[in-house]
Structures are given as C-alpha cells and as structure tokens.
Coordinates of C-alpha atoms in Angstrom, one line a residue:
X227 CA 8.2 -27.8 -15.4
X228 CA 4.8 -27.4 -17.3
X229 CA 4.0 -29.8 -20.2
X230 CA 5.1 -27.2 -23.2
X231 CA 1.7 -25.6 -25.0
X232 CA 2.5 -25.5 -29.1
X233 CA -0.9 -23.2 -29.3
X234 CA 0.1 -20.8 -26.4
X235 CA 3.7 -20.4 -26.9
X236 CA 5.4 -20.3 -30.0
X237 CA 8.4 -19.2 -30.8
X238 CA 8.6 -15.4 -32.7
X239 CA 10.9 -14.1 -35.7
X240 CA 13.2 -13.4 -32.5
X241 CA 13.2 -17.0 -31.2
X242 CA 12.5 -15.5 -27.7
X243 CA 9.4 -17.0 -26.2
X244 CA 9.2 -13.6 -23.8
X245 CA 6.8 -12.6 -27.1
X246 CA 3.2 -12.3 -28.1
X247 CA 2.6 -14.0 -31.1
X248 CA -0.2 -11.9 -33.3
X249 CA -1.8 -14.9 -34.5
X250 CA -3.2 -16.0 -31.7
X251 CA -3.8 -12.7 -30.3
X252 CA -5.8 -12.7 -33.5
X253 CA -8.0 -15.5 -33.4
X254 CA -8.6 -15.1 -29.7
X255 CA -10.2 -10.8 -30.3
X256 CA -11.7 -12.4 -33.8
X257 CA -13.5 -15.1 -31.3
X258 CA -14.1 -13.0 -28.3
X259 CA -15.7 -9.9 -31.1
X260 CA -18.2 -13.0 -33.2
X261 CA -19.1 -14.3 -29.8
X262 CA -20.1 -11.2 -28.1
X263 CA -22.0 -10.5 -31.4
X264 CA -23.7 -13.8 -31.2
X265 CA -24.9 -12.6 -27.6
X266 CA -26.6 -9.5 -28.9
X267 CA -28.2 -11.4 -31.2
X268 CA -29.5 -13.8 -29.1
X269 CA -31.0 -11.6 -26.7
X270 CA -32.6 -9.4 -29.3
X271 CA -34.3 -12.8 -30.2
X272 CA -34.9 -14.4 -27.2
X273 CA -36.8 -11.1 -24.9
X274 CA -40.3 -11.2 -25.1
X275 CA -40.8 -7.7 -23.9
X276 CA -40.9 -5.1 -26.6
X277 CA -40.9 -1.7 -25.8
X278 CA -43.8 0.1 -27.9
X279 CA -42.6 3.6 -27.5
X280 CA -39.3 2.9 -29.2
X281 CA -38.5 4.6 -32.5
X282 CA -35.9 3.2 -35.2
X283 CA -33.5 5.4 -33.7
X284 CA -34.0 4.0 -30.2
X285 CA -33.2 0.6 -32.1
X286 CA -30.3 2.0 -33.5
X287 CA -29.0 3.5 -30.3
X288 CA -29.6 0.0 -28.5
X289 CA -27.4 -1.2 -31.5
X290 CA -24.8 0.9 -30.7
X291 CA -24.9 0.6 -27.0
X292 CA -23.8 -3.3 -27.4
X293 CA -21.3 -2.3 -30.2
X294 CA -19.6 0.0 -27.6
X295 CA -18.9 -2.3 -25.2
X296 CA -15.5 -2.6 -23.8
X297 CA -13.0 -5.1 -24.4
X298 CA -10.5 -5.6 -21.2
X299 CA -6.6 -7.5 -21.2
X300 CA -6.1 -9.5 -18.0
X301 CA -2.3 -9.4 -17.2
X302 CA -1.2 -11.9 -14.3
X303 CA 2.0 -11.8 -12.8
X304 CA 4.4 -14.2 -11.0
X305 CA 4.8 -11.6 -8.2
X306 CA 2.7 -8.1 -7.3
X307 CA 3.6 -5.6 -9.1
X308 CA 3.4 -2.7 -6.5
X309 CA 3.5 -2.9 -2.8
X310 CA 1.2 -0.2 -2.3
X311 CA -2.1 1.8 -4.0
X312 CA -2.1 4.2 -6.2
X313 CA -4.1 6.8 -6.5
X314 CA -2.7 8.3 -9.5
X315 CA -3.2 5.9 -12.9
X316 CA -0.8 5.4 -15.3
X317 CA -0.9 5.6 -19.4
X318 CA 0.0 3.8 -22.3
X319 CA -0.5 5.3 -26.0
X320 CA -3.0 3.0 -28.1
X321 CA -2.5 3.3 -31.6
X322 CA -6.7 3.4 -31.8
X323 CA -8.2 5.3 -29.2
X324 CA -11.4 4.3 -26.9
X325 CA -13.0 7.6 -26.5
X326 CA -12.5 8.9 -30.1
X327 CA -16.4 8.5 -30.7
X328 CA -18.0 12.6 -31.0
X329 CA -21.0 11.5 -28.6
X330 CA -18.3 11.1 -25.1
X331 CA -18.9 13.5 -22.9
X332 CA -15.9 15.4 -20.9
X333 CA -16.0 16.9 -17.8
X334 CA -12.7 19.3 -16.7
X335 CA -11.9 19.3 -13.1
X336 CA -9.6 22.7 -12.5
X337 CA -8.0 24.4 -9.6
X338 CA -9.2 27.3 -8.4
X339 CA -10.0 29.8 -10.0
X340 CA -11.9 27.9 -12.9
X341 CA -12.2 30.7 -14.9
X342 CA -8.9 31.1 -16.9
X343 CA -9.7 27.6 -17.9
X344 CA -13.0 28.2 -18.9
X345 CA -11.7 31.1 -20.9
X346 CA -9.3 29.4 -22.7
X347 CA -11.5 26.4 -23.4
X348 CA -13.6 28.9 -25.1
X349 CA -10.8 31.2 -27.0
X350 CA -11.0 31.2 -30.7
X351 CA -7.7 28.8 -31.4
X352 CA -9.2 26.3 -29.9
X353 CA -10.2 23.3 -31.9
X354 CA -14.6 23.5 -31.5
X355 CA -14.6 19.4 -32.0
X356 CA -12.6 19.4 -28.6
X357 CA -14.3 21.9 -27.1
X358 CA -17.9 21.2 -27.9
X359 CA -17.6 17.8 -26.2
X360 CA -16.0 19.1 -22.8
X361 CA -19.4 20.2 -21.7
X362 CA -18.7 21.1 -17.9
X363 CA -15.8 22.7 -16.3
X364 CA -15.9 23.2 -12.7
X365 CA -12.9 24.2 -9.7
X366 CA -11.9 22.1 -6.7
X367 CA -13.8 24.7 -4.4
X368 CA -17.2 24.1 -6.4
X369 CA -16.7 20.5 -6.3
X370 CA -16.6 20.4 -2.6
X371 CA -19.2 22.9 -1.9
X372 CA -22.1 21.7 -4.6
X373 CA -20.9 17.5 -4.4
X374 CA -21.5 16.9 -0.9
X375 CA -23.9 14.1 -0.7
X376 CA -24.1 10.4 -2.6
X377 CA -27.1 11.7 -5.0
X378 CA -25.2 14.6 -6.2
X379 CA -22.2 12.6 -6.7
X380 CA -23.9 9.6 -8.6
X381 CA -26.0 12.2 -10.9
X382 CA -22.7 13.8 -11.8
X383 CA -21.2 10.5 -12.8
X384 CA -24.4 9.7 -15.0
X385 CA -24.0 12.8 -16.9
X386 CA -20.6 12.7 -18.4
X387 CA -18.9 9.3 -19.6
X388 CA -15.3 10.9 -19.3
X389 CA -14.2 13.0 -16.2
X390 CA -10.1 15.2 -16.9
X391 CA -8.3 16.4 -13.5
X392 CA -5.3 18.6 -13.8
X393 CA -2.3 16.9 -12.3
X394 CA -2.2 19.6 -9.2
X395 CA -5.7 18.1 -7.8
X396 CA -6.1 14.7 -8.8
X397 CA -5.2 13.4 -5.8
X398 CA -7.6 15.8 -3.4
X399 CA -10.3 14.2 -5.4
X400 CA -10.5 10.5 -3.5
X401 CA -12.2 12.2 -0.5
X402 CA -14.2 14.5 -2.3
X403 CA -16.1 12.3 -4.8
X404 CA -15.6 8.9 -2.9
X405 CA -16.3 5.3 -3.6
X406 CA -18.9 6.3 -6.0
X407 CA -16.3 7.2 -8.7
X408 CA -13.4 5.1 -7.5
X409 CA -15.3 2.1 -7.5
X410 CA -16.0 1.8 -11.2
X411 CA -14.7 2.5 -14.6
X412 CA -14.6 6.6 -14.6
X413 CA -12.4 7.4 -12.1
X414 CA -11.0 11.0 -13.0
X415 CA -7.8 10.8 -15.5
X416 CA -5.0 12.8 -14.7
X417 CA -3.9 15.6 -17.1
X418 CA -1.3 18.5 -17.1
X419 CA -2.3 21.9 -17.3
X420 CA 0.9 23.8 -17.0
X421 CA 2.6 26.0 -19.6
X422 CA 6.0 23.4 -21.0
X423 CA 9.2 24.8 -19.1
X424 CA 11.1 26.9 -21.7
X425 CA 14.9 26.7 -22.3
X426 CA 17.0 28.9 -21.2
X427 CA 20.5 30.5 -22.7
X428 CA 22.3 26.6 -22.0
X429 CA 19.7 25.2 -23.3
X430 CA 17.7 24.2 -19.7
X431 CA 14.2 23.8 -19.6
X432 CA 13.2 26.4 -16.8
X433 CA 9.6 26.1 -14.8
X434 CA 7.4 29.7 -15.2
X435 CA 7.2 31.6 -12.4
X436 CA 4.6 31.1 -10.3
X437 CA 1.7 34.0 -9.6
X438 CA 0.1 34.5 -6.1
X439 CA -3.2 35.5 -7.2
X440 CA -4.0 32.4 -9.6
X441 CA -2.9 29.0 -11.2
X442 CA -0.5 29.2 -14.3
X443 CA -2.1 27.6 -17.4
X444 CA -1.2 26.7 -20.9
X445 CA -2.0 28.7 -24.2
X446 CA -5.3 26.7 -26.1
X447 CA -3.3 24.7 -28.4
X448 CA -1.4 22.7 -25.8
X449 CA -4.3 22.2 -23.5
X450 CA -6.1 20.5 -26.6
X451 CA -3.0 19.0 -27.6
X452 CA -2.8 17.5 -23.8
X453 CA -6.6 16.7 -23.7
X454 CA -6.7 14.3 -27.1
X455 CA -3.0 12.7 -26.0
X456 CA -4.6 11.3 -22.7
X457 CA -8.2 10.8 -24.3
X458 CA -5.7 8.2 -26.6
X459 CA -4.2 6.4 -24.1
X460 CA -5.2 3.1 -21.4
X461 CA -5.2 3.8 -17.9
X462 CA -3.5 1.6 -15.6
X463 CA -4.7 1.1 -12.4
X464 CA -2.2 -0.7 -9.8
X465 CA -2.7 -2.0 -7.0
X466 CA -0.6 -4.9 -5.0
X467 CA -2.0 -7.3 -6.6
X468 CA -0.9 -10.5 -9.2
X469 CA -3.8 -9.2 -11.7
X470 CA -3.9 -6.0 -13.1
X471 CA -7.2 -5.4 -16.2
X472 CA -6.6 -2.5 -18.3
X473 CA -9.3 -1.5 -20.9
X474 CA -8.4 -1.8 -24.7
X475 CA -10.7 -1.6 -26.7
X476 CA -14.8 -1.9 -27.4
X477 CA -17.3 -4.1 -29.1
X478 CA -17.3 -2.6 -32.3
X479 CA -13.5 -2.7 -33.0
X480 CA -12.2 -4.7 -35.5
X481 CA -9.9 -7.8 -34.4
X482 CA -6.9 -6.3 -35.8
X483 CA -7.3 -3.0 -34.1
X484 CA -7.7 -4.9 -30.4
X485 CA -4.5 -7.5 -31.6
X486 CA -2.8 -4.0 -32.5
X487 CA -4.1 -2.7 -29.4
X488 CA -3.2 -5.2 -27.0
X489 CA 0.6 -5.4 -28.7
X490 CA 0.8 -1.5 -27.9
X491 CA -0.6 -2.3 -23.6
X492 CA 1.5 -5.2 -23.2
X493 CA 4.6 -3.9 -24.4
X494 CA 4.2 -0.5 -22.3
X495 CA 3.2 -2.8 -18.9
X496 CA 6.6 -4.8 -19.4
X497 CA 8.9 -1.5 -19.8
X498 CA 7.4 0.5 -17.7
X499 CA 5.5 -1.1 -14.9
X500 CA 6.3 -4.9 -14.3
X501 CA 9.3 -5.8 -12.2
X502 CA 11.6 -7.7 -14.6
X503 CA 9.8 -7.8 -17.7
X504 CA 8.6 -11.0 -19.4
X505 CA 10.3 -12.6 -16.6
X506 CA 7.3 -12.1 -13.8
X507 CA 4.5 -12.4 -16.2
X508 CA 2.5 -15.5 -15.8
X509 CA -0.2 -15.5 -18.1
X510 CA -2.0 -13.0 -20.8
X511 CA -5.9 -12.7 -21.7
X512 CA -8.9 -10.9 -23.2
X513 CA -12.4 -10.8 -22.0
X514 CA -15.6 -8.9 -22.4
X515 CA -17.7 -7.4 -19.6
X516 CA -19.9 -11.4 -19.8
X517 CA -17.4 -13.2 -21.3
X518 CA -14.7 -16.1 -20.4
X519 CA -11.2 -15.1 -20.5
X520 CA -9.7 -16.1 -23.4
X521 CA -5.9 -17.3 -23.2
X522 CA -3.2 -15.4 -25.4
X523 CA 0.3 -15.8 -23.7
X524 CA 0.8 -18.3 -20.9
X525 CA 4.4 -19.2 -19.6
X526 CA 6.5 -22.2 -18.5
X527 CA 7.6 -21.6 -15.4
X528 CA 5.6 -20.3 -12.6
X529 CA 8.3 -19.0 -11.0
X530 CA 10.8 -15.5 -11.3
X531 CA 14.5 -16.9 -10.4
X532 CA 15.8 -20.2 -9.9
X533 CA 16.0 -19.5 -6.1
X534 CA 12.3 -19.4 -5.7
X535 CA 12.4 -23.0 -6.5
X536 CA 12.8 -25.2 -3.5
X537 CA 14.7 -29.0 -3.1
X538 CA 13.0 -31.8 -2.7
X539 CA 14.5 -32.0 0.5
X540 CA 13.4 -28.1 1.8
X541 CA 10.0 -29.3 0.6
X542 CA 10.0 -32.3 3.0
X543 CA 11.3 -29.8 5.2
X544 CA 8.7 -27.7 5.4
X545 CA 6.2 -30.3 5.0
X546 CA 6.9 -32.0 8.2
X547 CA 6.8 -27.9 9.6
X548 CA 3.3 -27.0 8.8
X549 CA 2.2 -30.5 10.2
X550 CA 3.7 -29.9 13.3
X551 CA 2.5 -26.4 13.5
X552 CA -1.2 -28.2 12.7
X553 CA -1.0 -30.7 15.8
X554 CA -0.4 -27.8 18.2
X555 CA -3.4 -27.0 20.0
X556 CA -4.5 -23.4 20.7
X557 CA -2.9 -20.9 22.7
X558 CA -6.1 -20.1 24.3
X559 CA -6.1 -23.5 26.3
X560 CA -2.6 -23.0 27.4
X561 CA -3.5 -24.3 31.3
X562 CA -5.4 -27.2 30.2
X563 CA -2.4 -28.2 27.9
X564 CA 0.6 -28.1 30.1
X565 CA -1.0 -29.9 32.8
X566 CA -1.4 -32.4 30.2
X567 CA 1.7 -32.4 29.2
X568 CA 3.4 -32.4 32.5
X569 CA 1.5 -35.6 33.1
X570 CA 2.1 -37.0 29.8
X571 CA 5.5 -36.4 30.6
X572 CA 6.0 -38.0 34.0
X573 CA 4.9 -41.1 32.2
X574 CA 7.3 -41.3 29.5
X575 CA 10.0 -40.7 32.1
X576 CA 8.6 -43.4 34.4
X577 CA 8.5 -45.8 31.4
X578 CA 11.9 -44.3 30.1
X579 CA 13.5 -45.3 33.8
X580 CA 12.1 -48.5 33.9
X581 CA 13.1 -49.3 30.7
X582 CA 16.9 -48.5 31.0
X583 CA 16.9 -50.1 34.7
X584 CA 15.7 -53.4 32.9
X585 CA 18.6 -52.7 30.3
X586 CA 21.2 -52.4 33.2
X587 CA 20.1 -55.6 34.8
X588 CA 20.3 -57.6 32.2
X589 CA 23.7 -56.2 31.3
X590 CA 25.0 -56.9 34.8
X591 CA 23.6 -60.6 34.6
X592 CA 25.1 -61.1 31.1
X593 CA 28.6 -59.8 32.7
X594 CA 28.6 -61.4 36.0
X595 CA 27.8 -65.0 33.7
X596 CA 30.6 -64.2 31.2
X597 CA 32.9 -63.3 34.5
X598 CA 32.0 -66.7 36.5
X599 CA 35.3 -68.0 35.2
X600 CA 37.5 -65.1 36.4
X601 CA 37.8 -65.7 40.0
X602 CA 35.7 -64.0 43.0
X603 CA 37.4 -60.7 42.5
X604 CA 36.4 -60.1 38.8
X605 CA 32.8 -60.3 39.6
X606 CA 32.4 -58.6 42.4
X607 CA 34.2 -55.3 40.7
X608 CA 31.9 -55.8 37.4
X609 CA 29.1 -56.3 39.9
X610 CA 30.3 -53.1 41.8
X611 CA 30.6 -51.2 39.0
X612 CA 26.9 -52.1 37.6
X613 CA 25.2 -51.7 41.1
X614 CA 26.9 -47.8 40.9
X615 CA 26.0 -47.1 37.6
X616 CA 22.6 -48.5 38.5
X617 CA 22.4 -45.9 41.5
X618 CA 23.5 -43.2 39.3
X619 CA 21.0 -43.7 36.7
X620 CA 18.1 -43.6 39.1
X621 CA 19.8 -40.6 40.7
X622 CA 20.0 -38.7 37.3
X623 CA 16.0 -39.9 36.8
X624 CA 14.5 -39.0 40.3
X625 CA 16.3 -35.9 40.6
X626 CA 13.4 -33.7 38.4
X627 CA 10.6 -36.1 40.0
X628 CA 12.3 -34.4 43.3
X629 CA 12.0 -31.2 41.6
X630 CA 8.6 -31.7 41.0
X631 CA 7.5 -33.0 44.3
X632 CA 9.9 -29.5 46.0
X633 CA 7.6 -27.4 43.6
X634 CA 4.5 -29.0 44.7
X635 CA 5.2 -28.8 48.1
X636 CA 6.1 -25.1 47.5
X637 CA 2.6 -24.7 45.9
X638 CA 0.5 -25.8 48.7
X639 CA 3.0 -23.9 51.1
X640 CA 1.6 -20.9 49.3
X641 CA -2.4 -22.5 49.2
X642 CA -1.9 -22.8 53.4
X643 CA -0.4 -18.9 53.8
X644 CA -2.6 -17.7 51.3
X645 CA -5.6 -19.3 53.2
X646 CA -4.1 -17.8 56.5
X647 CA -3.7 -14.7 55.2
X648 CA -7.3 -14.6 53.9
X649 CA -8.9 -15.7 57.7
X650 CA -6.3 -13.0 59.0
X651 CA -8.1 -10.1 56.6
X652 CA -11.7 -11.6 58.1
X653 CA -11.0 -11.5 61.6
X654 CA -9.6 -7.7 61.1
X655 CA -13.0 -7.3 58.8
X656 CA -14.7 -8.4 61.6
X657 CA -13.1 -6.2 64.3
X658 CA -13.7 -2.9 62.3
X659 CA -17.0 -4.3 62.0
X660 CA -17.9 -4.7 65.9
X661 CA -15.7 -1.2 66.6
X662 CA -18.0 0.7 64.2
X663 CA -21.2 -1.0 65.8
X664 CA -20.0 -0.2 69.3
X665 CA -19.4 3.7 68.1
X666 CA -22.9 4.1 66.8
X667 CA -24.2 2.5 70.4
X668 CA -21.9 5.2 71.9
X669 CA -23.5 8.3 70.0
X670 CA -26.9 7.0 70.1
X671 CA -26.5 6.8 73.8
X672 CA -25.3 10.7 74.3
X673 CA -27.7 11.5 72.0
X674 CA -30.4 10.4 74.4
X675 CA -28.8 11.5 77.6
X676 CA -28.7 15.3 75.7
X677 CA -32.1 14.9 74.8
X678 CA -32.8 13.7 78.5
X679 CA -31.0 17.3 80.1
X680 CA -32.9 19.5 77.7
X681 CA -36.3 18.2 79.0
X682 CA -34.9 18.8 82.4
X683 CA -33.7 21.8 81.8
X684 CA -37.3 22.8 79.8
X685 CA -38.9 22.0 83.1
X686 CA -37.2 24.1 85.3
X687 CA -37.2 26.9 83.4
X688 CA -41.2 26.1 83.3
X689 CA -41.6 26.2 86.8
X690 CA -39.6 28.9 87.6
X691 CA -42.1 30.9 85.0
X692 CA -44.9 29.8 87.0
X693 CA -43.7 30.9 90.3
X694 CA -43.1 34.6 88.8
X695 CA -46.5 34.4 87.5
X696 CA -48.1 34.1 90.6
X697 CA -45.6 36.5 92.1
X698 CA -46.8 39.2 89.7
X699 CA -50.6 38.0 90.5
X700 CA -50.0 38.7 93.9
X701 CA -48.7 41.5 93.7
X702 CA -51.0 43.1 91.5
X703 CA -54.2 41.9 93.9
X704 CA -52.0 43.6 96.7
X705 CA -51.7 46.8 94.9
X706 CA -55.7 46.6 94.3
X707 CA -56.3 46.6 97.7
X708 CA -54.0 49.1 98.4
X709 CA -56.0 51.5 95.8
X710 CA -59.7 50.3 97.2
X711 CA -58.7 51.0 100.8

C-alpha cells in the first residue's frame, strides 16, 4: 500500500476518495496559468533580437499568441483503455469552449456533391458569425484530386486552425490527408450532417429516405446548431495506451474556468470511456505545451482488483522463473549446448554412481559387523543380499551409458556407409566420365575416316574428268584432220 498523500487525496462532501477535489485542482491551473505567464515574460526580457518592422499591433498579436496557448489534462490509467485505434475521436461538453475566439478559422469537409452544403452555409437563416468564420468548404472528390502531395496538404493545414468532417467521410480521410494532419493537434472533428429522424404515428424516430442523386442534409439552423455543439466540446483521442491527453483549455483562461473545465473532462472520461471508473485511474494532471506536469489526483493502489495482487509466495515463484529463463543460453547455439550438456551430464552420473556404490559398501560393512554375532548363515544372506543390490544398482546406472555407447556406435555405422556411399557416387562419376571421353574419340574418329572417303572420292571423280578431256581433244584434232584432208 502507498504511504497516504493528505495534499493529493482528500476526502470530498461524499467521503468517497474516487473524487477530484477543486481546491487543488485550483491551485495546481492558478500555478500552472502565473508560471506560464512568468515564461512570457521572461523571454520578452531576455531576447536580444528585436524585430524593427514590427508595429504595436504585431506586439499585441505576439501577446495574444502566448495567451492562447493550450492547456492539456494527462489521465493515466491502471490498465489501457482500448485495445485498438481509433480513428474516430470522441467528445465531452466543456462548460467554456476552446475555439470560441471570432479569429478561428473552419474548414467544412463534405461529401459529394459540396454544393447543397455550400448553399445552405450561405442561406439567409443562417447565423453570419458562424458562417463568416467557416471560410472553405470543399467535397471528398476535390480533396483527393487537388491534395495529392505533402506541400499541398501542409499549406492546407497552415491556413485554417479548425478542420469539420461530416460523420459519412471522416474515416476516408486518414489516407487522403496522412500523417501530416494525424500527427498533430488538428486532426479533422467529426460532425453530423443529416436531417434528425422524425417520429412517426407511435412515436418512432424514422431515418429520411435516402436520394440517389445526392447526400441528404439538414435545414441551416441545425447545421449551425451541430457546428457550435462540437466547436464546444474536447476531443478524445484513444489509443491502447495507459495515457490518454485531452486539451482543456488555453493560456488566457482564468484558473476557475480550467478547474471547471477539467471537472467537466474527467467526469465524462470515467462514464463514458474508462473501464471501471475511478477504479482504473492511476493518476490526474495538467500541463502546458513547456511545462512539468502538475499532480491533481493520484490514487492508493496501483492496482484494479484484489486478484491483480500477487502472494508473497507467487512472487518468489515467479522470481526464481524469470532467473531460470535468464541462465538459458540461446536457441541459436542449440548444438554447441547439448553436447555440453550431454557431457556435463555423463559426469554427474559418473559421480552420482560412485557415490551410491560408496554408500552401499559402507552399508554392507556396517551390516556384516553388526551380524558377526549371528552365526555364518546370517552374514552370508545380508552379504548376498548387499552384493545383489550392488549388481542392480550398477545395472540401473550403466544401462543409459550402454545406450549411449549403442547410439554412438550407430552414428559412426552411418559416418562408414555414408563415406561408402560417397566413394560409390565417385567411381560411377568417374565411369560416365571415361564413357563420355571414349564417345567423343569415337566421333572424332568417323569424322576423319568421312573426311578421308570424300577426298578419295574428289579424286576419282577428278581423274575420270581428265580422261574425258583428252578424249574430247582427241577427238576434235581427229575431226580436223578429217576436214583438212
């Protein structure tokens, strides 16, 4: 049990200690307010740079810029909250809203087609303070086509400090805008665009029917009404995690509107999002963006039910577990380690027989002493009987040394055929080797022997040309004649 905290903890009107008490959540925004003001001041005071171009108004606006810092409540839990992301926040009511300020910016993301809701943003009915800070309204299509790459989708973050999606695309938007949004403060806040579901003859509320050719959408007044509601509420990012922030208010807040504020979160993260209430809550705290977390609630036990606690003796338990699991070596040596072992454990054996053979002995001499007296017979049966339980015992021991030596013997069995086998596959190696040789020699030799008979054969026909050459001479110098004569 922790040592009980008279500052932290203190009992409410209710006795219940599953409270926040609002004096200390008032001296800890009071403190965390005067020391972020204290900041400001000091490093007004301290730069050295001094920007000449600056007005009186640029003053004023840096002013303001450090006044509208925010203010965040760190809520740790025993256990996490969810088991899985979501994409979707949730939202609690604050009785003073964050974004109330005229100067916030809005952009509405719509589905398609975006201009109903552009019409109806600019009807006549609805309220012109709303409308003139919504200064962009733009369909999931457009989105997609015109934000494609990381400089479009960082200037559209810088120019609008509050971004609306209706509640039938907020959840195509991860992959369209990416980390660039999701990894900061403005992710888009989900909001619901739809006409209210009107009661029927039994008093039902009925959905409207749905149209083919474009989204249904709510008249003007309940799309402002919508619009402010969820401008005045904290989102609530969850994750599985045992630490959830959720902003609550800014700089320039007084410390009874962040006590009143952080009443308003706590209470909605116990009914509506933490697993067992007050139970699973470990600790509550406030902090600025530079700031140390200051401590507002902090509980006793560190634990949900009584049988998260363990014994003394589970501890021990487990204790002696993780050290054993620390002296095992790694699987990645298994080899190396149970040959080490099998030796290690041939010892222990050997020292285990020789031990209990030294035990039997002197047994048998103590009983073959303490039987002297008992005649010839006596001793010889106790000697008997210690001789066979001698044998028996070296029997029991020697048979897995047996094993062993069988299982050796059966490994260099299989070292000697594996090794015959192996001079088997080089001798037939071999063989195919001198066949193939021996078949080249083959063809090489009727290649020449071919090559051989067409010279023969080109020198036949050679002089068989010759001789009908001359044949033809002859004949022709006969004819001559014949014509000359």
């Amino acid at each position: 049990m922790a040592p009980e905290s008279t500052i932290l903890k203190t009992k409410t009107t209710s006795d219940s200690p599953y409270q926040l008490d609002q004096s200390q959540t008032l001296k800890a925004s009071s403190a965390l307010l005067n020391h972020i003001k204290t900041l400001a001041k000091s490093k007004e005071a301290t730069s050295s740079t001094q920007n000449l171009l600056a007005s009186n108004d640029d003053s004023s606006d840096d002013a303001t810029s450090t006044n509208t810092e925010p203010l965040w409540l760190i809520l740790t839990t025993k256990k996490h909250i969810i088991d899985k992301k979501r994409l979707k926040p949730g939202k609690i009511p604050l009785p003073h809203s964050i974004n109330q300020s005229p100067n916030v910016t809005i952009c509405l993301i719509t589905p398609d087609p975006q201009r109903p809701f552009k019409d109806t943003i600019s009807h006549p009915s609805f309220p012109t303070s709303l409308s003139s800070r919504i200064t962009r309204v733009i369909g999931i299509s457009k989105l997609k086509a015109r934000y494609k790459s990381f400089e479009s989708r960082r200037q559209l973050l810088s120019e609008h400090d509050v971004f609306l999606a209706d509640d039938r695309v907020i959840l195509l938007l991860p992959r369209l805008l990416g980390k660039i949004f999701y990894g900061g403060s403005k992710r888009p806040i989900p909001i619901s665009l739809e006409p209210y579901k009107q009661k029927d003859a039994s008093g039902k509320r009925v959905a409207a029917p749905k149209s083919s050719e474009s989204k249904s959408i709510a008249p003007p007044l309940q799309v402002a009404k919508e619009i402010e509601r969820t401008l005045s509420c904290a989102q609530v990012h969850l994750s599985p995690a045992a630490t959830t922030s959720v902003r609550v208010g800014l700089a320039n807040f007084s410390p009874s509107q962040v006590a009143e504020n952080v009443a308003a979160v706590v209470s909605g993260m116990v009914e509506k999002f933490v697993t067992k209430g007050w139970r699973n809550i470990r600790s509550v705290h406030i902090k600025g963006p530079n700031t140390m977390a200051l401590p507002i609630w902090l509980a006793d036990e560190l634990w949900v039910d009584e049988e998260d606690v363990l014994e003394k003796e589970e501890e021990a338990r487990m204790a002696i577990e993780m050290k054993s699991q620390k002296g095992r070596k790694r699987k990645g040596r298994e080899g190396e380690d149970e040959e080490g072992g099998k030796v290690k454990e041939s010892r222990l054996a050997d020292e285990g027989v020789g031990k209990e053979v030294v035990e039997r002995k002197e047994k048998s001499r103590k009983q073959k002493r303490e039987g002297e007296g008992d005649g010839e017979g006596g001793r010889a049966k106790k000697a008997r009987l210690a001789d066979d339980e001698m044998e028996e015992t070296v029997e029991k021991k020697e048979k897995p040394r047996k094993q062993r030596g069988e299982g050796e013997k059966d490994e260099e069995i299989k070292v000697k055929k594996a090794s015959l086998a192996d001079v088997r596959i080089g001798k037939e190696v071999k063989e195919k080797k001198e066949k193939s040789r021996k078949l080249k020699r083959d063809r090489e030799q009727d290649e020449g022997s071919k090559a051989k008979k067409s010279k023969s054969t080109d020198e036949g026909m050679g002089k068989e040309m010759a001789e009908r050459r001359e044949k033809l001479r002859q004949q022709k110098r006969e004819a001559r004649g014949m014509i000359v004569d």
